[in-house]
Short mmCIF file of C-alpha atoms in Angstrom, two decimals:
data_model
loop_
_atom_site.label_atom_id
_atom_site.label_comp_id
_atom_site.label_asym_id
_atom_site.label_seq_id
_atom_site.Cartn_x
_atom_site.Cartn_y
_atom_site.Cartn_z
CA MET Z 1 23.95 14.06 -6.40
CA PRO Z 2 24.25 11.17 -9.53
CA ASN Z 3 21.59 8.63 -10.33
CA HIS Z 4 22.67 5.73 -9.24
CA SER Z 5 23.81 7.30 -6.49
CA ILE Z 6 19.88 9.00 -5.38
CA ASP Z 7 18.63 4.34 -6.41
CA ARG Z 8 21.10 3.65 -3.82
CA LEU Z 9 20.02 5.90 -1.07
CA ILE Z 10 16.16 5.38 -2.70
CA ALA Z 11 16.95 1.38 -2.18
CA ASP Z 12 18.84 1.86 0.99
CA TYR Z 13 15.94 3.42 2.81
CA VAL Z 14 12.91 1.14 1.67
CA ILE Z 15 14.55 -1.84 2.58
CA GLN Z 16 16.04 -0.25 6.50
CA TYR Z 17 12.27 1.18 7.38
CA LYS Z 18 9.95 -1.52 5.07
CA GLU Z 19 7.70 -2.78 8.76
CA ASN Z 20 7.44 1.66 8.98
CA HIS Z 21 6.00 1.60 5.12
CA TYR Z 22 4.09 -1.63 5.04
CA ARG Z 23 2.15 -0.52 8.16
CA LEU Z 24 1.57 3.22 6.56
CA ALA Z 25 0.03 1.64 3.61
CA TYR Z 26 -1.55 -1.33 5.66
CA SER Z 27 -3.18 1.46 7.86
CA TYR Z 28 -5.38 2.82 4.72
CA VAL Z 29 -6.01 -0.75 2.46
CA ARG Z 30 -6.10 -3.05 5.62
CA ASN Z 31 -5.48 -6.13 3.95
CA THR Z 32 -1.23 -6.98 3.47
CA GLU Z 33 -1.51 -7.60 0.17
CA ASP Z 34 -2.89 -4.63 -0.80
CA ALA Z 35 -0.60 -3.46 0.95
CA LEU Z 36 1.93 -5.29 -0.07
CA ASP Z 37 1.23 -3.94 -3.45
CA VAL Z 38 0.77 -0.73 -2.67
CA VAL Z 39 4.75 -0.46 -1.25
CA GLN Z 40 5.81 -1.99 -4.09
CA GLU Z 41 4.91 0.50 -6.43
CA SER Z 42 5.99 3.11 -4.55
CA ILE Z 43 8.62 2.17 -4.83
CA TYR Z 44 9.12 2.46 -8.24
CA LYS Z 45 7.13 5.38 -8.54
CA ALA Z 46 10.27 6.23 -6.39
CA LEU Z 47 12.78 5.94 -8.56
CA SER Z 48 10.94 6.29 -11.95
CA ALA Z 49 10.70 9.84 -10.02
CA LYS Z 50 13.60 10.01 -8.19
CA ASN Z 51 14.60 13.42 -10.07
CA SER Z 52 11.77 15.37 -8.41
CA LEU Z 53 14.16 14.61 -5.02
CA LYS Z 54 15.70 17.81 -4.83
CA ASP Z 55 16.95 17.57 -1.62
CA THR Z 56 17.77 14.17 0.08
CA ALA Z 57 17.54 14.83 3.67
CA TYR Z 58 13.07 14.42 3.19
CA LEU Z 59 13.82 11.49 1.06
CA LYS Z 60 11.22 10.30 4.42
CA THR Z 61 8.22 13.43 3.40
CA TRP Z 62 8.53 12.67 -0.13
CA PHE Z 63 8.33 8.99 0.07
CA TYR Z 64 5.56 8.92 2.50
CA ARG Z 65 3.59 11.52 0.44
CA ILE Z 66 4.31 8.74 -2.44
CA ILE Z 67 3.10 6.10 0.11
CA VAL Z 68 -0.40 8.17 0.65
CA ASN Z 69 -1.32 9.22 -2.94
CA THR Z 70 -0.55 5.50 -3.71
CA ALA Z 71 -2.60 3.75 -1.00
CA LEU Z 72 -5.78 6.74 -1.85
CA ASP Z 73 -5.25 5.74 -5.19
CA PHE Z 74 -5.65 2.18 -5.06
CA LEU Z 75 -8.42 3.41 -2.79
CA ARG Z 76 -10.77 5.52 -5.43
CA ARG Z 77 -10.10 2.30 -8.00
CA ARG Z 78 -11.04 -0.31 -5.31
CA LYS Z 79 -13.95 2.52 -4.85
CA ARG Z 80 -14.39 2.48 -9.25
CA LEU Z 81 -14.59 -1.79 -8.84
CA LYS Z 82 -16.93 -2.28 -6.13
CA VAL Z 83 -20.27 -1.76 -8.25
CA ALA Z 84 -19.37 -4.28 -9.97
CA GLU Z 85 -21.08 -7.46 -9.27
CA GLU Z 86 -20.23 -9.13 -6.14
CA GLY Z 87 -19.04 -12.03 -7.51
CA THR Z 88 -16.57 -10.31 -9.73
CA LEU Z 89 -14.86 -8.78 -6.91
CA ILE Z 90 -15.09 -11.79 -5.06
CA SER Z 91 -12.14 -13.29 -8.02
CA LEU Z 92 -11.30 -10.39 -8.25
CA ASP Z 93 -9.55 -10.24 -4.67
CA GLY Z 94 -7.83 -12.46 -3.77
CA GLY Z 95 -6.06 -11.21 -0.30
CA ALA Z 96 -6.89 -12.43 3.14
CA LEU Z 97 -8.70 -10.13 6.01
CA ASP Z 98 -6.82 -8.29 8.66
CA HIS Z 99 -8.05 -8.82 12.24
CA TYR Z 100 -7.53 -5.22 14.66
CA GLN Z 101 -7.74 -5.87 17.96
CA ASP Z 102 -9.54 -2.22 18.53
CA ILE Z 103 -12.81 -2.42 16.72
CA ASP Z 104 -14.30 0.65 17.61
CA LEU Z 105 -11.77 3.01 16.95
CA ARG Z 106 -10.92 0.96 13.22
CA ARG Z 107 -14.48 1.45 12.58
CA ALA Z 108 -14.62 5.93 14.02
CA LEU Z 109 -10.91 5.89 11.97
CA ASP Z 110 -12.23 4.28 8.83
CA ALA Z 111 -15.92 6.50 9.65
CA LEU Z 112 -13.52 9.63 8.76
CA PRO Z 113 -13.16 11.33 5.61
CA ALA Z 114 -9.36 10.64 3.98
CA ASP Z 115 -7.80 13.46 4.78
CA TYR Z 116 -8.55 13.67 8.01
CA ARG Z 117 -7.81 9.99 8.78
CA SER Z 118 -4.47 9.88 7.06
CA ILE Z 119 -3.46 13.66 9.75
CA ILE Z 120 -4.32 10.93 11.80
CA ILE Z 121 -2.56 7.63 10.74
CA LEU Z 122 0.80 9.93 9.74
CA HIS Z 123 1.05 12.19 13.05
CA TYR Z 124 0.13 8.88 16.43
CA PHE Z 125 0.10 5.91 14.32
CA GLU Z 126 3.40 7.11 12.55
CA ASP Z 127 5.26 9.36 14.21
CA LEU Z 128 5.27 12.27 12.31
CA ARG Z 129 6.10 16.22 13.12
CA LEU Z 130 2.62 17.96 13.14
CA GLU Z 131 5.07 20.19 9.91
CA ASP Z 132 5.66 17.03 8.52
CA VAL Z 133 2.26 15.80 8.21
CA ALA Z 134 1.19 18.82 5.98
CA GLU Z 135 4.23 18.44 3.54
CA ILE Z 136 3.64 15.17 3.35
CA LEU Z 137 -0.76 15.74 2.56
CA ASP Z 138 0.66 19.13 1.03
CA LYS Z 139 -1.36 21.17 3.08
CA ASN Z 140 0.00 24.45 5.40
CA VAL Z 141 0.39 23.46 9.50
CA ASN Z 142 -2.34 25.46 10.72
CA THR Z 143 -4.31 23.91 9.30
CA VAL Z 144 -3.47 19.86 9.58
CA LYS Z 145 -3.86 21.27 13.36
CA THR Z 146 -7.05 22.63 13.36
CA GLN Z 147 -8.13 19.29 10.53
CA LEU Z 148 -5.99 16.59 13.58
CA TYR Z 149 -7.97 18.96 16.99
CA ARG Z 150 -11.60 18.62 15.12
CA THR Z 151 -10.85 14.67 13.87
CA LEU Z 152 -9.51 14.16 17.86
CA LYS Z 153 -12.88 15.76 19.16
CA ARG Z 154 -15.16 14.39 16.56
CA LEU Z 155 -13.41 10.40 17.12
CA ARG Z 156 -13.99 10.88 20.90
CA LEU Z 157 -17.70 11.41 20.97
CA GLU Z 158 -18.17 8.45 18.20
CA MET Z 159 -15.91 6.81 21.05
CA ASP Z 160 -18.26 8.08 23.70
CA ASP Z 161 -20.88 6.86 22.22
CA LYS Z 162 -19.80 3.95 21.58
CA GLU Z 163 -19.42 3.35 25.51
CA SER Z 164 -22.74 4.67 26.44
CA GLN Z 165 -24.76 2.08 24.16
CA LEU Z 166 -22.93 -0.50 26.40
#
């Protein structure tokens, strides 16, 4: 497929599913401006790496993998910044905080390791099949199933514990 056709295909896909891409990025960075930055950087990366897309049938999983990796890179950079003074961080953070309806679930998800949180977000919030989640995260499907089961059990225990404290 000629490069200009791949560019058009990626552009059309990004535009058509922009809300999904934003929601996925937001589920990682939990800030409107940061999520937009992640999506923008992901689009740039996708267009720069368009030749790595061997089969256009896998455009969705290919682009989701780019978003997930970009968001995780963003979070790693942010974590390194936390070492800086609090005043420096405040001056760097131009984004407004967003609010969630189920704060206990959000806190429980935040407490999960990044890999496990990714599985939950991609499978339940993005409605992806486990096979697609495995491909995006570059893991074996059985590993994803096992981690999903463990994560759900952990979340259930944590949420039950929260309810018993009320």
